[in-house]
XYZ file of C-alpha atoms in Angstrom:
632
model
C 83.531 128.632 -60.746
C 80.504 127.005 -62.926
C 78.887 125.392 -60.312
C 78.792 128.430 -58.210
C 77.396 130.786 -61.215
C 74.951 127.857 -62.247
C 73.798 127.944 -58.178
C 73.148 131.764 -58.519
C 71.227 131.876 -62.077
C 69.472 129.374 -60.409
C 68.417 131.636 -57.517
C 68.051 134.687 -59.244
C 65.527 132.455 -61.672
C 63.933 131.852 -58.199
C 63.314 135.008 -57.313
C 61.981 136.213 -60.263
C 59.272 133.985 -60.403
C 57.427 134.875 -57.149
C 54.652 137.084 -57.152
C 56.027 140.872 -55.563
C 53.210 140.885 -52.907
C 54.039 137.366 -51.754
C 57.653 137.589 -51.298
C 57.462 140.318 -48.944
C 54.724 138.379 -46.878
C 56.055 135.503 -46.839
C 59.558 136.887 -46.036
C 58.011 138.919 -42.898
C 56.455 135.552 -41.686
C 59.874 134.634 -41.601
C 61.189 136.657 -39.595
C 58.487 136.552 -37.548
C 59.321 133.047 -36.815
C 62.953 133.340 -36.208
C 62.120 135.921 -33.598
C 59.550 133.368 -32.113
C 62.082 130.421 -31.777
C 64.652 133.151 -30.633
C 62.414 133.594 -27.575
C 61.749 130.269 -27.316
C 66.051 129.363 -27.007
C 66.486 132.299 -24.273
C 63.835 130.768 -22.208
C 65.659 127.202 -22.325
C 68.444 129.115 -21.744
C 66.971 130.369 -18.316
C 65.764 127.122 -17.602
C 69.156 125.476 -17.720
C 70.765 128.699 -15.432
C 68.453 127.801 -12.782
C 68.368 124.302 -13.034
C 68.996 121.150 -14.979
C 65.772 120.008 -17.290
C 65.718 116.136 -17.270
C 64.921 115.063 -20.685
C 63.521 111.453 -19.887
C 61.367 109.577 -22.642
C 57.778 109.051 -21.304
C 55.836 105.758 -22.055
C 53.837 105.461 -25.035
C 51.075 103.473 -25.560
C 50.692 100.295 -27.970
C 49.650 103.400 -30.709
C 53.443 104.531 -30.568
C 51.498 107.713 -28.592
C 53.079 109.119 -25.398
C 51.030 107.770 -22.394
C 51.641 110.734 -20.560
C 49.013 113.554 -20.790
C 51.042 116.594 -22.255
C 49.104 118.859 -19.712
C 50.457 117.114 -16.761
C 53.863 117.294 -17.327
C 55.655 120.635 -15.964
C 55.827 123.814 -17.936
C 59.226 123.407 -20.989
C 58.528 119.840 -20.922
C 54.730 119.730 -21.800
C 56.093 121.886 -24.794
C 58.736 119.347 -25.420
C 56.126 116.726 -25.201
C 53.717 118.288 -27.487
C 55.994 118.643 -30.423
C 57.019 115.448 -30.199
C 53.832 114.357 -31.103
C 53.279 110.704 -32.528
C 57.353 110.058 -32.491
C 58.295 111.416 -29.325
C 62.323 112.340 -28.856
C 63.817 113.584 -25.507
C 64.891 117.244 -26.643
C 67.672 117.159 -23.935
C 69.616 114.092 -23.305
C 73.142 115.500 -22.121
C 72.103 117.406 -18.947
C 70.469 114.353 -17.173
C 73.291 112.330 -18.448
C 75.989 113.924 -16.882
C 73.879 114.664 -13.453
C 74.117 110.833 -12.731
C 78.126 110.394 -13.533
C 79.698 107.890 -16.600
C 78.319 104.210 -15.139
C 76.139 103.386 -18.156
C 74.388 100.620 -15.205
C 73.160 103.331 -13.333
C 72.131 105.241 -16.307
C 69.712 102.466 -17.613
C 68.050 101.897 -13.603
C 67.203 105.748 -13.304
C 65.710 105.245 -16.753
C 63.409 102.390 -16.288
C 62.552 103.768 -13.304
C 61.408 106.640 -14.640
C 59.483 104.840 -17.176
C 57.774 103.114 -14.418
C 56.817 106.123 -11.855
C 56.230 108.900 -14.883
C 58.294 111.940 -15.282
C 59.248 112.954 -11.976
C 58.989 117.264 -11.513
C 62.053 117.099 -8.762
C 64.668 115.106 -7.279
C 67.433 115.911 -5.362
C 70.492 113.184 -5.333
C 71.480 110.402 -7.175
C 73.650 107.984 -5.794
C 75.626 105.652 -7.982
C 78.183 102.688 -6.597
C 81.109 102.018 -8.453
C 83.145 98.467 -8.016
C 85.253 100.075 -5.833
C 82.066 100.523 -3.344
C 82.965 104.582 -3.428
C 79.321 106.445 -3.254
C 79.445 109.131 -5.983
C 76.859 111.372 -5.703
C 75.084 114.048 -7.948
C 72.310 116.456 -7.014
C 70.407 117.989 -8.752
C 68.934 121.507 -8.275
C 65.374 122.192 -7.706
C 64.186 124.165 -11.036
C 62.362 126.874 -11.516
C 60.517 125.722 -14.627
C 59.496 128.131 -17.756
C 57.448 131.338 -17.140
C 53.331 130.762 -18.137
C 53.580 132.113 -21.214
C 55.799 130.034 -22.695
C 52.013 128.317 -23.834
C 51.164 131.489 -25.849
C 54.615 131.675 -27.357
C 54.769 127.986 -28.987
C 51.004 128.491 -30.196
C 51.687 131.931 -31.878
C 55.005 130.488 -33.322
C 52.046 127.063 -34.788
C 49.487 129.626 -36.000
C 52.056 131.644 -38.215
C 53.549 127.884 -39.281
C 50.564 127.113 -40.666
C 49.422 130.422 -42.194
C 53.076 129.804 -44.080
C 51.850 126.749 -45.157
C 48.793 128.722 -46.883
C 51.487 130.881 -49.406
C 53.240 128.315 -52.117
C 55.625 130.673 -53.094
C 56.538 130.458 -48.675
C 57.686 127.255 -49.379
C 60.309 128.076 -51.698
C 62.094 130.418 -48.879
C 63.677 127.529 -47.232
C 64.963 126.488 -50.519
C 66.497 129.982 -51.412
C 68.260 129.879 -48.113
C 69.462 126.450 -48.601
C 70.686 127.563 -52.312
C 72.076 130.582 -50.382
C 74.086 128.312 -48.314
C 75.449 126.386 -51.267
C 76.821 129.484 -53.320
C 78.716 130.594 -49.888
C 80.226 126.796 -49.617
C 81.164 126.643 -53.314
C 82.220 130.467 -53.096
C 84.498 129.635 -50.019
C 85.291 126.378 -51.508
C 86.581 128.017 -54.906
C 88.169 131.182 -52.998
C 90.342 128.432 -50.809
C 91.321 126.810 -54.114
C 92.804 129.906 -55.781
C 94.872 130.937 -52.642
C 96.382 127.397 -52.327
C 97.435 127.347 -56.835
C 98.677 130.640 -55.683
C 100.826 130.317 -52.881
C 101.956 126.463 -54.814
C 103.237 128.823 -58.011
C 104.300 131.947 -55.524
C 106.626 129.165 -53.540
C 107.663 127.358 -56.881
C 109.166 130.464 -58.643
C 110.730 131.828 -54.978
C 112.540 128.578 -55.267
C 113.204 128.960 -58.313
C 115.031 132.322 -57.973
C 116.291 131.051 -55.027
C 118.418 127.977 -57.305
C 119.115 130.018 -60.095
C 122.768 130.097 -59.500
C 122.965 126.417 -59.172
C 120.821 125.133 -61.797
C 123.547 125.173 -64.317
C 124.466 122.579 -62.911
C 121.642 120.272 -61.632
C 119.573 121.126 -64.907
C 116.524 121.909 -62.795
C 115.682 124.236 -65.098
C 115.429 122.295 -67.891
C 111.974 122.441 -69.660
C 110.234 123.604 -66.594
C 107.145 124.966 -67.297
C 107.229 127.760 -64.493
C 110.952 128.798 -65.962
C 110.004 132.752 -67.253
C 112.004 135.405 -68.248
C 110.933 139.084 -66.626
C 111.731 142.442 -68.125
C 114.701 144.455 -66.189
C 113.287 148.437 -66.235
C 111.974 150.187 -68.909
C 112.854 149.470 -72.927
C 115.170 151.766 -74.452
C 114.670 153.300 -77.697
C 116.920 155.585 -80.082
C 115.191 159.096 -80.969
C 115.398 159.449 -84.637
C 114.275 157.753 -87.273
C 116.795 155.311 -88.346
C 118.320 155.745 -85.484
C 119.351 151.896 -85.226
C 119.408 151.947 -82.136
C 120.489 148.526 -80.554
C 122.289 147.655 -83.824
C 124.950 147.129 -81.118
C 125.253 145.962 -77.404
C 127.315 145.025 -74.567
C 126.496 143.938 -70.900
C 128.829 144.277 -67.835
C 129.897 141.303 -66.152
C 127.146 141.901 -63.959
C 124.545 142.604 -66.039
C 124.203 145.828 -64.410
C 125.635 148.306 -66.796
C 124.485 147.794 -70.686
C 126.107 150.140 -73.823
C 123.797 150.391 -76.436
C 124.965 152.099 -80.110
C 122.724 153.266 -83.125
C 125.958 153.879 -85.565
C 123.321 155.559 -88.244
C 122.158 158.163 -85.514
C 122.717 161.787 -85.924
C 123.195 161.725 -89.677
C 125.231 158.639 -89.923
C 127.114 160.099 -87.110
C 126.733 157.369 -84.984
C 125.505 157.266 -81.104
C 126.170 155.745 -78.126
C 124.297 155.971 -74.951
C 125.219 153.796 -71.567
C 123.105 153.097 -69.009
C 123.351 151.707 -65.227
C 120.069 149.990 -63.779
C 118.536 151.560 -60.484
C 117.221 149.072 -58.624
C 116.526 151.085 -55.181
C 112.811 150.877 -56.120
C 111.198 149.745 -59.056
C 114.417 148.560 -61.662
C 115.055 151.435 -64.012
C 117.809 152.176 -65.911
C 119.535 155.972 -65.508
C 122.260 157.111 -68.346
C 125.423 156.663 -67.052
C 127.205 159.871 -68.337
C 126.772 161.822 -71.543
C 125.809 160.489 -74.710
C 128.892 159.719 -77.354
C 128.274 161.118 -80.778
C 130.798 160.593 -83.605
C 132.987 163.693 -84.929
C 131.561 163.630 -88.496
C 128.439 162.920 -90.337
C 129.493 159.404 -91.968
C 131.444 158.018 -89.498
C 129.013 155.404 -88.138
C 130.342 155.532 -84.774
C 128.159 152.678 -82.782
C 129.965 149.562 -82.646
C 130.243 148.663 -78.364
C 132.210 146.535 -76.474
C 132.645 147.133 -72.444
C 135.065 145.465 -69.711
C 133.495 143.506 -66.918
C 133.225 146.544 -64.507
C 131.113 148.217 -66.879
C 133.296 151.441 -66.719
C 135.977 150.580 -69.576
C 134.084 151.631 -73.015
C 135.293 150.919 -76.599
C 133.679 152.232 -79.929
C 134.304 151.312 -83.404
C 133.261 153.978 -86.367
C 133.200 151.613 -89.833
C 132.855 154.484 -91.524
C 135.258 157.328 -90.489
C 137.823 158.692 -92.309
C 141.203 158.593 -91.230
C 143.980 160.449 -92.817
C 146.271 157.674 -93.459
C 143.685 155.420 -94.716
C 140.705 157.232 -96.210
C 137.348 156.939 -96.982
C 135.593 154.187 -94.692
C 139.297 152.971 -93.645
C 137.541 153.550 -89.810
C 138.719 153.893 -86.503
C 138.230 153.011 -82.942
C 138.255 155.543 -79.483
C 138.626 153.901 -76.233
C 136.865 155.557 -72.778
C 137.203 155.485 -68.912
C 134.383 156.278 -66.611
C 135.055 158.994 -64.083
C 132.924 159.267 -61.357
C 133.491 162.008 -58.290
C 131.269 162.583 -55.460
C 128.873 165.665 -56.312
C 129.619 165.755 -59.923
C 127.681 164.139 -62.921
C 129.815 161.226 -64.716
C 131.536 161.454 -67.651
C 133.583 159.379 -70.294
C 136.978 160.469 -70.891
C 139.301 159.131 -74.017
C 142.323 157.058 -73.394
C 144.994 155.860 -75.148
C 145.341 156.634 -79.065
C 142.582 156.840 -81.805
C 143.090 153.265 -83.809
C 142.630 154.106 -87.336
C 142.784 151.895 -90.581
C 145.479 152.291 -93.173
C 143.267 151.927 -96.084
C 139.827 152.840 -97.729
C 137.087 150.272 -96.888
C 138.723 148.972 -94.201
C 135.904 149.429 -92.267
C 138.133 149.122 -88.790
C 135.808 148.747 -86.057
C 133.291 146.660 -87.421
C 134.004 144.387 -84.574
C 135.396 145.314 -81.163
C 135.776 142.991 -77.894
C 137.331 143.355 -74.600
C 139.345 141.273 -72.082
C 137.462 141.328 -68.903
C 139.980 143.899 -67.212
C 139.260 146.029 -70.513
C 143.267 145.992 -70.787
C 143.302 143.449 -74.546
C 140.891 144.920 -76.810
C 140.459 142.704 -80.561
C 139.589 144.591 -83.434
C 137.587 143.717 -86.486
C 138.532 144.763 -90.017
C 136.527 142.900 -92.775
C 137.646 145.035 -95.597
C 141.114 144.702 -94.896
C 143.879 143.659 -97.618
C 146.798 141.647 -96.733
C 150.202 142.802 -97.030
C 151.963 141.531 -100.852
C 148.520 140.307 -101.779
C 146.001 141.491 -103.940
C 142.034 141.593 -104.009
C 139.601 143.826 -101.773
C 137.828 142.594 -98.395
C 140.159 139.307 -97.463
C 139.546 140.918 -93.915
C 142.009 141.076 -90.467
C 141.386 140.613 -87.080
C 144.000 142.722 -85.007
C 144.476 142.896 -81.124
C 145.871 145.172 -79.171
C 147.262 145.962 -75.773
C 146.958 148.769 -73.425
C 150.444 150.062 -72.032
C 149.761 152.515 -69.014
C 153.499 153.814 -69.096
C 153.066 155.182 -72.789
C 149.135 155.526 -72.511
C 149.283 153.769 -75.694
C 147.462 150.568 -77.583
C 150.314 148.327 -78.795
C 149.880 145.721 -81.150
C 149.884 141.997 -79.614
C 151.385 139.454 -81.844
C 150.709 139.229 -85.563
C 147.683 140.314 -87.707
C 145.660 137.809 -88.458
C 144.162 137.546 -92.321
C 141.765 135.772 -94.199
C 142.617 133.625 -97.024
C 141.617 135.176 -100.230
C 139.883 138.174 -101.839
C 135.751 138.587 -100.095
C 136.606 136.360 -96.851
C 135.420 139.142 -95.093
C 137.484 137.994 -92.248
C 136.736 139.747 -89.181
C 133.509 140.899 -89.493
C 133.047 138.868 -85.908
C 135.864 138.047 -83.225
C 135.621 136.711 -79.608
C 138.263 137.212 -76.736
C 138.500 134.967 -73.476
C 138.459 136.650 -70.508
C 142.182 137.001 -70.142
C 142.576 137.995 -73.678
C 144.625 134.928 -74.518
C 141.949 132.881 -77.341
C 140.839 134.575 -80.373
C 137.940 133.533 -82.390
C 137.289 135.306 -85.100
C 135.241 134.382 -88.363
C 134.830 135.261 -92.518
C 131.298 134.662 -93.659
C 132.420 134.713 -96.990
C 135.156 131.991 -96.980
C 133.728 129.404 -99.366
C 135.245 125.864 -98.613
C 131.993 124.196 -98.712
C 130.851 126.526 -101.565
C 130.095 129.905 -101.987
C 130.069 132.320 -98.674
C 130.178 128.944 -96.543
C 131.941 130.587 -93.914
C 134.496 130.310 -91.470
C 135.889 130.079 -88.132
C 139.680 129.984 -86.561
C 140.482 129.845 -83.079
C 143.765 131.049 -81.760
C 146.080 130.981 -78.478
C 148.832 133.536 -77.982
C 151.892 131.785 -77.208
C 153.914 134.528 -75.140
C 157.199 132.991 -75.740
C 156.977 134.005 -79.735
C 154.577 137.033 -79.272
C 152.375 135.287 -81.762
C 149.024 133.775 -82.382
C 148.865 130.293 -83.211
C 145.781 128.359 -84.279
C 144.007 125.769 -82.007
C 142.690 123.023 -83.956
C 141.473 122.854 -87.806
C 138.769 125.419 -89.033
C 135.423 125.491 -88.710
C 133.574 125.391 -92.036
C 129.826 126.114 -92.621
C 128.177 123.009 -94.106
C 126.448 124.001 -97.055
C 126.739 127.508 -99.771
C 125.940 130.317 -98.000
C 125.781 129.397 -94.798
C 127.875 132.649 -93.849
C 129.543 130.932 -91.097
C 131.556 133.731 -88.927
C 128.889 136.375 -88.676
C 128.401 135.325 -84.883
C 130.802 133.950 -82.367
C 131.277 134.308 -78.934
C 133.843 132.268 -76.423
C 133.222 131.076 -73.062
C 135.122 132.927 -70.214
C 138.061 130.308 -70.422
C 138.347 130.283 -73.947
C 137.516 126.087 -73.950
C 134.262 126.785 -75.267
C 133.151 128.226 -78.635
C 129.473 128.797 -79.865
C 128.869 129.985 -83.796
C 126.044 130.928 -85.654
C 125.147 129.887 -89.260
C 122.343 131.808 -89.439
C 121.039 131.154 -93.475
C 121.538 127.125 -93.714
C 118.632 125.579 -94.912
C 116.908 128.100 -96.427
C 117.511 130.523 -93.701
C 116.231 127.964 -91.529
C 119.303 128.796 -89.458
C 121.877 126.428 -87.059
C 123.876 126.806 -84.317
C 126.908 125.069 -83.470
C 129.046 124.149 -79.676
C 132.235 122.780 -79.627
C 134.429 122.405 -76.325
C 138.264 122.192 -76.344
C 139.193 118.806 -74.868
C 142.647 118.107 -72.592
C 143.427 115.879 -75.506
C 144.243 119.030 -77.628
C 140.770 118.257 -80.032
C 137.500 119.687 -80.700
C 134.564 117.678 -79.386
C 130.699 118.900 -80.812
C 128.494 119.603 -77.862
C 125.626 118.090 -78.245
C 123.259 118.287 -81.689
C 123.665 121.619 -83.252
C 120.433 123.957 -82.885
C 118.510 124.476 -85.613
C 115.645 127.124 -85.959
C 111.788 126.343 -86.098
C 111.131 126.921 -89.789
C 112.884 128.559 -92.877
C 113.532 132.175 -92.763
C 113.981 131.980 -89.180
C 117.628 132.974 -89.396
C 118.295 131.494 -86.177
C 121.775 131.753 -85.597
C 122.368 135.753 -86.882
C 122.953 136.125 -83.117
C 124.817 134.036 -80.223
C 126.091 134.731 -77.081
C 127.287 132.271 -74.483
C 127.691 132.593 -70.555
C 130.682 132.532 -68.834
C 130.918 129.066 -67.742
C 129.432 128.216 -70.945
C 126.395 126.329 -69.373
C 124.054 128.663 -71.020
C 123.568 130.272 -74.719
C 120.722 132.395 -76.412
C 120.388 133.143 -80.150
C 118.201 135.277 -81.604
C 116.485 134.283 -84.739
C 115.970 137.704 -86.740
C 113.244 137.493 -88.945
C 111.241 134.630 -86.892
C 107.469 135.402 -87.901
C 105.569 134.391 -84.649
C 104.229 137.598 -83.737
C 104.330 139.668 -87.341
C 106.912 139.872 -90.359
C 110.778 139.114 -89.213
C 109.625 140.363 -86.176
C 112.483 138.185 -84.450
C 112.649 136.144 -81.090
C 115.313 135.153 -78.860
C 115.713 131.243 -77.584
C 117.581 130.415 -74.135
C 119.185 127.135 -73.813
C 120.317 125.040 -70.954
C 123.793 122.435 -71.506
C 122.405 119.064 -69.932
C 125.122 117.398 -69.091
C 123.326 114.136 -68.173
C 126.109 111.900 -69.509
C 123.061 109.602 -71.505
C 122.082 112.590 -73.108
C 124.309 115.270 -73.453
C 122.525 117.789 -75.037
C 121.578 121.590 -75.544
C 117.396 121.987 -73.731
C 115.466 125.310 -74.369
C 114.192 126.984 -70.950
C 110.949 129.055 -71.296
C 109.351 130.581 -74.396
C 111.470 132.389 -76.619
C 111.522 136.246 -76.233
C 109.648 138.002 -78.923
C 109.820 140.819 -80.624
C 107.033 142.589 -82.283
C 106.938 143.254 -86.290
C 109.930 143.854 -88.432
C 111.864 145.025 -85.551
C 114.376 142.511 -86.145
C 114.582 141.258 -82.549
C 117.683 139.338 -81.552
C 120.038 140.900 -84.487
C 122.570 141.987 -81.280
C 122.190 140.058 -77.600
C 124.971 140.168 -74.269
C 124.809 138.275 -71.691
C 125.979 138.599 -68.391
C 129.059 136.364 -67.094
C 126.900 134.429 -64.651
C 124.168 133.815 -67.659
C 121.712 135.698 -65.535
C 121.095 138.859 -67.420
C 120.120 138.769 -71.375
C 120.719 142.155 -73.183
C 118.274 142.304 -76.751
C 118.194 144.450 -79.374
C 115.903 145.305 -82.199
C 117.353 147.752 -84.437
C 113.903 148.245 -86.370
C 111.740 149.013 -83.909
C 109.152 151.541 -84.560
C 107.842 154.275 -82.265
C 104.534 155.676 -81.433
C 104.834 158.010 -84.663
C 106.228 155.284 -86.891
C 109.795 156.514 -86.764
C 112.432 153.715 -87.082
C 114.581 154.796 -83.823
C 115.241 150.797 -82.435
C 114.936 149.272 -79.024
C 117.497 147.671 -76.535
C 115.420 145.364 -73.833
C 116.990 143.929 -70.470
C 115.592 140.608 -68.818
C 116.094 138.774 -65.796
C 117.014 134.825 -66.523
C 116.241 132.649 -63.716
C-alpha cells in the first residue's frame, strides 16, 4: 500500500503546482488531439476495409533521408512517409506480409524489387513457387486510398503539437497520465494480493474445521498459528448483584445444552438457569425451561452437574437446612426435562431430596453425573466420620437411581478423609459409566500444611464396595491445596488435577494415565502457569478421550487485576516427545471477573463452557458471566 499512496501524493503535488489557467488549456489541447488521432485510426480503418495498404520501406539516400518525394507517394502513405521523417519505419508491415503467403524467399524478392522500381500504387497478384512447384497465389485488391483531407487532418493534429510544446506545465500531462497508470497497476496489483492472503487463510481455517475431529490424533493442531477459538451465541450474565453467576457449570455431551448456577442469587437463595443453543440462524442460546430457585433464603442452591443428553439435571444447596442435619448440613434435588409438543418445557423433581445428617456438612458442594445421569457422586467436605472426632474430615458419597422405588440408593461405602480439615470432597469426578471415583481434600497435609490430596477408586461389584486404584496423589509443596479440581477422562484411565497455589500461586497442573500394568504413569511435564499469582490450576477439565484439557488460571493479570484466562492444551503423543502443547491464545477474561474459576467441556473436546463469577455489568453490579466457545 506505500508505494501506491507515495504515487498519489506525488500526483496530487503535481497538480497543485500548475497554474489554474494552464491546466485547463493545456488539458483541452489534449483532447483535442486524441480526437485528431481518433480520426486519423477510422480513416486507416477504411483504408484497410477497402483494400490492403502495402507498407514497403522506400530508399533513402546516403543522408539516411527517404529518396522518395513524400508528395508522390499516394494519399495514407505520403502521411506515413512524412512522419517518418529522417528515420523512416513502414507503419504497416503485417498486411503486405500475409498478401504474399509464409516463403520468407519470396518475401525478400518482392522487397528488393520494390526498392528498385519505387513504391508501386497497385498490383494485382503475386505468385510464389513452393518446392513442391504448386503456384500459390495472392491478389491483392485495388484500394481506394484515403479521402483528400486526410492532408488537413495530420497538419491541424502538427499545429496543436507544437502550440503544446509552447505551455511547460503541457508537458507534465503525459507524466500525470503515466503516474495515473502506475497507481491503477499498484492499486490492482495490491487489490489481487489481499484476495489471494484471503482466500489462503479462508481455505486454511475451512480445513481446519474440516479436521477438527481428527486432530487429536495427528496433532495438526498443535501450535498452529491460525488455531482460534470463536464465541458460541451471546454471553450470559446473572441479574443481581452478587449474583455469582457462573460460580458453577456443566456442558452436555454435546456441548449443546450448558447449566449455569449463581448459588448466592436471590438472597443466598441460589439460581439456576439452563440453556439450549439455537443454531437455525445466528447461534444463540434460548432458556431451556424455567429458572430453579432454592426454597429458602440461605440455602445456596447453585451447584450443577447434567447427564450427557443434557435433560438429566442435579443441584446441590451447601447451605440448606435439613431437618435431620441442621444448619448448612445441605441437600441435593435431582430433575428430568419434559418436553411435549405445544407446551413450554419444564423441570420436574425425581427421586428423593438427599440431605446431610449433620450441621456444616455442606452436602452438595460437589455433584457429578454418570453419562446416562443414572450414578450421581456427591460431595460433602464438612462431613465427620462415623466413631471419629474433629469437624470437616469430608466424604464423598455416590448414589444410584432405582426406577422401581423412584429412589437414590447408596452404592458401596462412604468414602472419608483421613483426619480432622481434609476437607475431603470438596471435588469428585465420575467415569462415564459411574464405575471410577476421583475425589480430592485440599487440606490433607502429607507434604505439609493443606498439601492436598487425591484418591482414585473402582467399584468392585462383587463386594458392593469401592476400592482404591493405586497410591495417592499428594501436592508437592505446603499449600498446594491439591483436590480443589479434578476431572476423569470418559474411561476413567485418565485423571487431570489442579494445584492451583504451588509456587507462589504460580499454579501446576498434573496428568496421569492408568497403565495395563495396574500403575500410574505422569503424562508428560506437569503445566505450570505463566507467573505467580496466576493460580493456574483452580480449574481443569479434560475431554472425553482425554486428548484435550483447559485450565483456567483465576486471577491471571493480562488484561486487568485477576481478571483470569483460560489455556487449551493438545496431548502430543509423538513418542520422542510426549508432551502436553497449548493451541491458540488463552481465553481472557476482563478485570476481576475471575475468569476460568468453573469450565465444562464437551465429550468430543469441541465445546469449552467458562465462567466468571465476578463479572460486572453495565451499572457495576456483580451479577457474573457464563461464555460458550467453539474449539477447533
Amino acid at each position: 500500500m506505500e508505494p501506491a499512496s507515495t504515487t498519489l501524493a506525488q500526483s496530487e503535488d503535481m497538480n497543485s503546482s500548475m497554474p489554474e489557467d494552464s491546466v485547463p488549456e493545456s488539458s483541452a489541447m489534449a483532447k483535442s488531439l486524441e480526437d485528431l488521432h481518433q480520426q486519423l485510426e477510422e480513416l486507416h480503418q477504411q483504408v484497410d476495409q477497402k483494400g490492403m495498404l502495402r507498407s514497403v520501406e522506400p530508399p533513402t539516400n546516403d543522408e539516411g533521408r527517404s529518396a522518395v518525394d513524400p508528395q508522390s507517394l499516394p494519399g495514407a502513405y505520403a502521411e506515413s512517409a512524412f512522419r517518418r521523417g529522417s528515420n523512416p519505419q513502414p507503419r504497416r508491415r503485417s498486411s503486405y506480409n500475409s498478401c504474399v503467403g509464409s516463403s520468407s524467399g519470396h518475401q525478400e524478392e518482392s522487397t528488393s524489387s520494390s526498392r528498385e522500381t519505387g513504391v508501386q500504387q497497385h498490383e494485382n497478384t503475386i505468385a510464389t513457387s513452393h518446392d513442391d512447384e504448386e503456384a500459390a497465389t495472392a491478389t491483392l485488391v485495388n484500394a481506394e486510398l484515403a479521402p483528400a483531407d486526410y492532408e488537413d487532418i495530420v497538419a491541424e493534429r502538427d499545429e496543436l503539437r507544437q502550440k503544446m510544446d509552447s505551455i511547460p506545465e503541457a508537458k507534465a500531462l503525459p507524466q500525470r497520465k503515466k503516474i495515473s497508470v502506475w497507481i491503477w497497476v499498484v492499486s490492482v496489483v495490491v487489490l489481487v494480493a489481499a484476495l489471494i492472503v484471503a482466500i489462503y487463510v479462508s481455505v486454511t481455517a475451512t480445513g481446519l474445521d474440516d479436521t477438527a475431529s481428527t486432530t487429536k490424533e495427528n496433532n495438526t493442531h498443535l501450535n498452529d498459528p491460525f488455531w482460534t477459538s470463536k464465541k458460541l451465541g451471546q454471553t450470559l450474565t446473572g441479574v443481581e448483584n452478587f449474583d455469582e453467576f457462573g460460580e458453577s457449570l456443566a456442558l452436555s455431551g454435546n456441548g449443546q445444552t450448558v447449566a449455569v448456577g449463581g448459588e448466592e442469587a436471590v438472597e443466598f437463595r441460589g439460581r439456576v438457569v439452563v440453556y439450549r443453543l439455537d443454531d437455525s440462524h445466528q447461534p444463540e442460546w434460548q432458556q431451556l425451561g424455567s429458572e430453579i430457585v432454592g426454597d429458602m433464603q440461605g440455602d445456596e442452591s447453585g451447584r450443577v452437574t447434567l447427564a450427557s443428553s443434557g435433560k438429566t439435571l442435579a443441584i446441590g444447596g451447601i447451605g440448606a437446612w435439613t431437618e435431620g442435619g441442621g444448619d448448612k448440613a445441605g441437600r441435593v434435588r435431582t430433575y428430568r426435562l419434559r418436553e411435549e409438543d405445544g407446551q413450554e418445557a419444564t423441570w420436574e423433581p425425581f427421586g428423593q431430596v438427599i440431605e446431610g445428617t449433620h450441621a456444616s456438612e455442606r452436602v452438595g458442594m460437589d455433584v457429578q453425573f454418570s453419562a446416562d445421569g443414572s450414578i450421581l457422586s456427591v460431595g460433602a467436605p464438612g462431613a465427620v466420620e462415623t466413631n471419629r472426632t474433629g469437624m470437616d474430615v469430608g466424604a464423598a458419597r455416590v448414589f444410584r437411581y432405582n426406577e422401581t422405588t423412584d429412589r437414590w440408593d447408596k452404592m458401596g461405602q462412604e468414602l472419608h478423609g483421613i483426619k480432622e480439615l481434609d476437607f475431603f470432597g470438596h471435588m469428585t469426578a465420575l467415569s462415564e459409566d459411574g464405575l471410577v471415583l476421583a475425589a480430592g481434600g485440599y487440606g490433607f497435609d502429607a507434604n505439609g500444611e493443606r498439601s492436598g490430596v487425591v484418591r482414585v477408586y473402582d467399584f468392585d461389584a462383587q463386594s458392593s464396595l469401592w476400592k482404591q486404584r493405586g497410591p495417592d496423589f499428594y501436592g508437592e509443596n505446603t499449600k498446594d491445596e491439591v483436590g480443589r479440581s479434578i476431572s476423569l477422562s470418559s474411561d476413567g484411565r485418565t485423571i487431570a488435577f489442579g494445584a492451583f497455589k504451588h509456587n507462589n500461586g504460580t499454579g501446576r497442573v498434573y496428568v496421569h494415565h492408568w497403565e495395563d500394568s495396574g500403575e500410574w504413569k505422569q503424562m508428560g511435564q506437569p503445566v505450570d502457569g505463566f507467573k505467580e499469582g496466576d493460580r493456574l490450576g483452580r480449574s481443569v477439565y479434560l475431554s472425553g478421550d482425554g486428548s484435550v484439557m483447559a485450565i483456567g488460571a483465576v486471577w491471571n493479570d493480562d488484561v486487568g487485576v485477576r481478571g483470569g484466562h483460560v489455556r487449551v492444551f493438545q496431548w502430543n503423543s509423538n513418542a520422542t516427545n510426549e508432551s502436553w502443547e497449548q493451541v491458540g491464545p488463552p481465553i481472557r477474561g476482563n478485570a476481576n471477573e475471575w475468569f476460568g474459576r468453573r469450565i465444562s467441556i464437551s465429550r468430543d473436546g469441541t465445546t469449552l463452557a467458562i465462567g466468571g463469577p465476578f463479572h460486572l455489568n453495565p451499572a457495576g453490579a456483580k451479577v457474573g458471566k457464563v461464555e460458550v466457545y467453539s474449539l477447533p
